[in-house]
Amino acid sequence: MQIGRSQGSPKGLRYRVGIIVGAVAVLVAILVAQAFRPAIEPAVAQSPTFGIGRAPTAEELKAIDIDVFPDGRGLPPGRGTARAGRETYTSRCVTCHGPTGTEGPQDILAGGQGSLNTSAPLKTVGSYWPFATTLWDYLRRAMPFDHPGTLTTDQVYATTAYVLFLNGIVGEDDVLDETTLPRVKMPNRDGFVGDPRPDIPVKKK
Amino acid sequence: MPRMEPSRSRDDASRRRFLSRFFSLGAAWSAALVACRSKYRPDSDALEPRALGAPVSEYGARSTFEKAKRFVQQDRQVPLEESASQTPLHDTFGIITPSSLHFERHHSGVPQIDPARHTLTIHGLVDRPLVFTVDELKRLPSVSRIYFLECSGNSRSEWRSSGATDAQRGHGLTSCSEWTGVPLSMLLKECAVKPEGAWILAEGADPGRHDRSIPIVKAMDDVMVAYGQNGEPLRPEQGYPLRLLVPGWEGNVNVKWLRRVKVLDRPAMSREETSKYTDLMPDGTARQFTFYMEAKSLITRPSAGDRLRGAGVYELTGLAWSGRGAIARVEITIDGGQSWTAAELQTPVLPKAHTRFRWSWKWDGRDALLASRATDETGYTQPTVQRLVEIRGVNSNYHNNGIQMWKVDSNGTVTNANRT
C-alpha cells in the first residue's frame, strides 16, 4: 500500500481521517451486499489451501466413474450370454477381429493357450488376460474401436460372454451379470509377477 | 577437412531439388545484375541490389530448407489412430525435443478438447472430492521441469537380430521437454487422501478413455499435472489441455487429456496394465507394473544412415537418460566394446532428463564398431542387448535399454550392427 506516503505532508491528518471514513463506508457496503446476495452458487470453492475447485455432483461422478475391478466393483446391473452376443459381435466386431476372433486383421482375441512359454507366444484374452472384468471394462471403454462408447450395458455383457465363449472359457448360454462375471476364472489368472528390476547386478558407487 | 553428411537415399531427391533451385537462383541473380547494370552507372559504388526478406509473422515456422520429421509407423495394419510416430533423434541438438517432433503414441486418436469445457475430477478414497477447471489449475503455484518421456516399447526392434534401419526408427520413441504444471501431490492434499489410498487411477478424455494405475507413493512424489510444454500450452497430441507427467516412468502411464484421478486401495487392472505393457518372460510368466525406464543411451551422430567422408576428426554425440535419476557417466567404445572411454557430458545434467554427451573421435578410416554405455547415479550400467536377452528372452517386447552398436564401414557407410 502506498497510502502512508502522504504522512509527512501538512495535510497528513485530514488524509488519514478521510481514508478511515472511506474504508468504513466500503466495509458497510460490502456487508450489506453480502446479506442481500441471492444464494446462486451451491457449488462453493472447496479446496482448503487455495480455495479453488468444487464438489462434483452425484450425476457428474456417475457419468465418469466407469472403472470396473476384478472383484466386480463398478459393474452396473445387467446381463448377457454368448448366444445373445453373437449378433453384436457379427455386426460390430467381426470386420476387425474375424469370425472366430483369430483371423484379425486387428488384435487376435482367441486361442494361444499354452503358448506363452514357447518361442511363438500368442497373447489373447483367453491365453493371457488375468481377469474377465478387465474385458468388460475395456469393451465398454474402448470398443468397438471406430465407435467407442456406443454399446449398451447388456451388449457389453453379451459381447464379453461371446469373446470368452470363443476362448472356451464360458458356455454359450452361461449368463454373465454383475455377480457371475467376477467369478469367471481366467486361465492365466496367476501368470503375473511383480517387477524384479534392476535384474542385472548394480555396482554401488 | 573431411565432412560428415547424412547420405540417405531419400535425401538424394532433395539434393537434386536443392541443386536445381541453386541453379535457378543463379539464373535469377544474373538477370537481376543485368537489370541493375541498366539502372545504375557501372562506376556506381553501391554495394549490390538485395530484395527484402519476409515480414514479421504471428506464429513462427522453421526454415523451408529443414526437413526433419517424425517417422509415422505405417508398416503394420493398425489404424493410424492407434499408431505411433517417432522423433528424428539424429536431427535434434541439445536435450530439448521440439514439441512438433515429440514422439506420439495414441490408442484412440488425438481428441480436440476445448479447455474452457475440460475439467479434472479427483475422487475415490479422499475426504473431499473436487472438480478443477483448467483455469483454476493455472492459478496454482506452478513448477517447470525438464523430463524425458519414453514409450516402454521403444527399441523393441532390437530384441531380435532384425534391428531397425536407423536411430529414429529404432529408438525414436523417446523425447525430452520442459513441462509446466502443478504437482499432483498438491491437488491430492487439497482433496485429503484417506489412509487406505494406496494407488491412483488416471484416466484420459480420449475416445478410448485410456487408463492406468499408479502407486500413491509415486503420485505424491514428483508426478505433475502438466499444461505447458516448452513454453507453450501442450500440443493436442501431447494431451492438450492437461496431461499427467510421471517422471522416469514408461510413457503409457503419463495419461494424456487427463480428466480424472481416482484414489484406490488397489490397482484397477485395466487392459493397458494386463494385456499390454506387461513383460512376458521365457517361462511364460509376465512382469507387471514395470514402470521404470532404466538407464539407456545411444550415439545419435553418426548413426545408421550417415556416411563419413573419409578418415579424420568427427564428433560422436548422443543422448543418455535414466528413469531412476541423473546420468553419472557415459562411456564410448569404437572397437565393439573391448575398450571404453569417458565421454563429456553437456551440463546441466538433470535427473530423469535427456543428457547430451559428446566425444571427439579421430577416425583412422578402418571398420569400426561404435557404441555408448550409460551409468546412472544409482550405479546401474546400461547392459548389452545380449545380456538382457539371457535374462528376459526375446518376447518381453517392452523395456529394451540395451547398448546400441553402429558399424562404420571403411567406405564410410554407417549401419545398425544389430542388423544381420
CSV table of C-alpha atoms in Angstrom, one decimal, chain B residues 1-7 15 18 301-302 305-315 361 363 408 411-414:
chain,number,residue,atom,x,y,z
B,1,MET,CA,38.7,-31.1,-44.0
B,2,PRO,CA,36.7,-34.3,-44.1
B,3,ARG,CA,33.0,-33.8,-43.7
B,4,MET,CA,30.2,-35.9,-42.4
B,5,GLU,CA,27.0,-35.8,-44.2
B,6,PRO,CA,23.7,-37.7,-44.0
B,7,SER,CA,23.6,-39.6,-47.2
B,15,ARG,CA,19.7,-32.8,-53.0
B,18,PHE,CA,18.4,-28.1,-54.0
B,301,ARG,CA,25.5,-38.8,-34.8
B,302,PRO,CA,27.0,-40.6,-36.6
B,305,GLY,CA,22.1,-43.9,-42.5
B,306,ASP,CA,25.1,-41.5,-42.2
B,307,ARG,CA,28.1,-41.6,-44.4
B,308,LEU,CA,31.5,-40.4,-43.2
B,309,ARG,CA,33.6,-38.6,-45.8
B,310,GLY,CA,37.0,-40.1,-45.2
B,311,ALA,CA,39.3,-40.5,-42.3
B,312,GLY,CA,39.7,-37.6,-39.8
B,313,VAL,CA,38.1,-35.9,-36.9
B,314,TYR,CA,34.4,-36.5,-36.1
B,315,GLU,CA,32.3,-35.6,-33.1
B,361,TRP,CA,36.9,-39.2,-32.5
B,363,TRP,CA,38.7,-42.0,-37.4
B,408,VAL,CA,31.2,-47.9,-39.6
B,411,ASN,CA,33.8,-46.9,-47.1
B,412,GLY,CA,32.2,-44.5,-44.6
B,413,THR,CA,28.7,-46.0,-44.5
B,414,VAL,CA,27.1,-46.4,-41.0
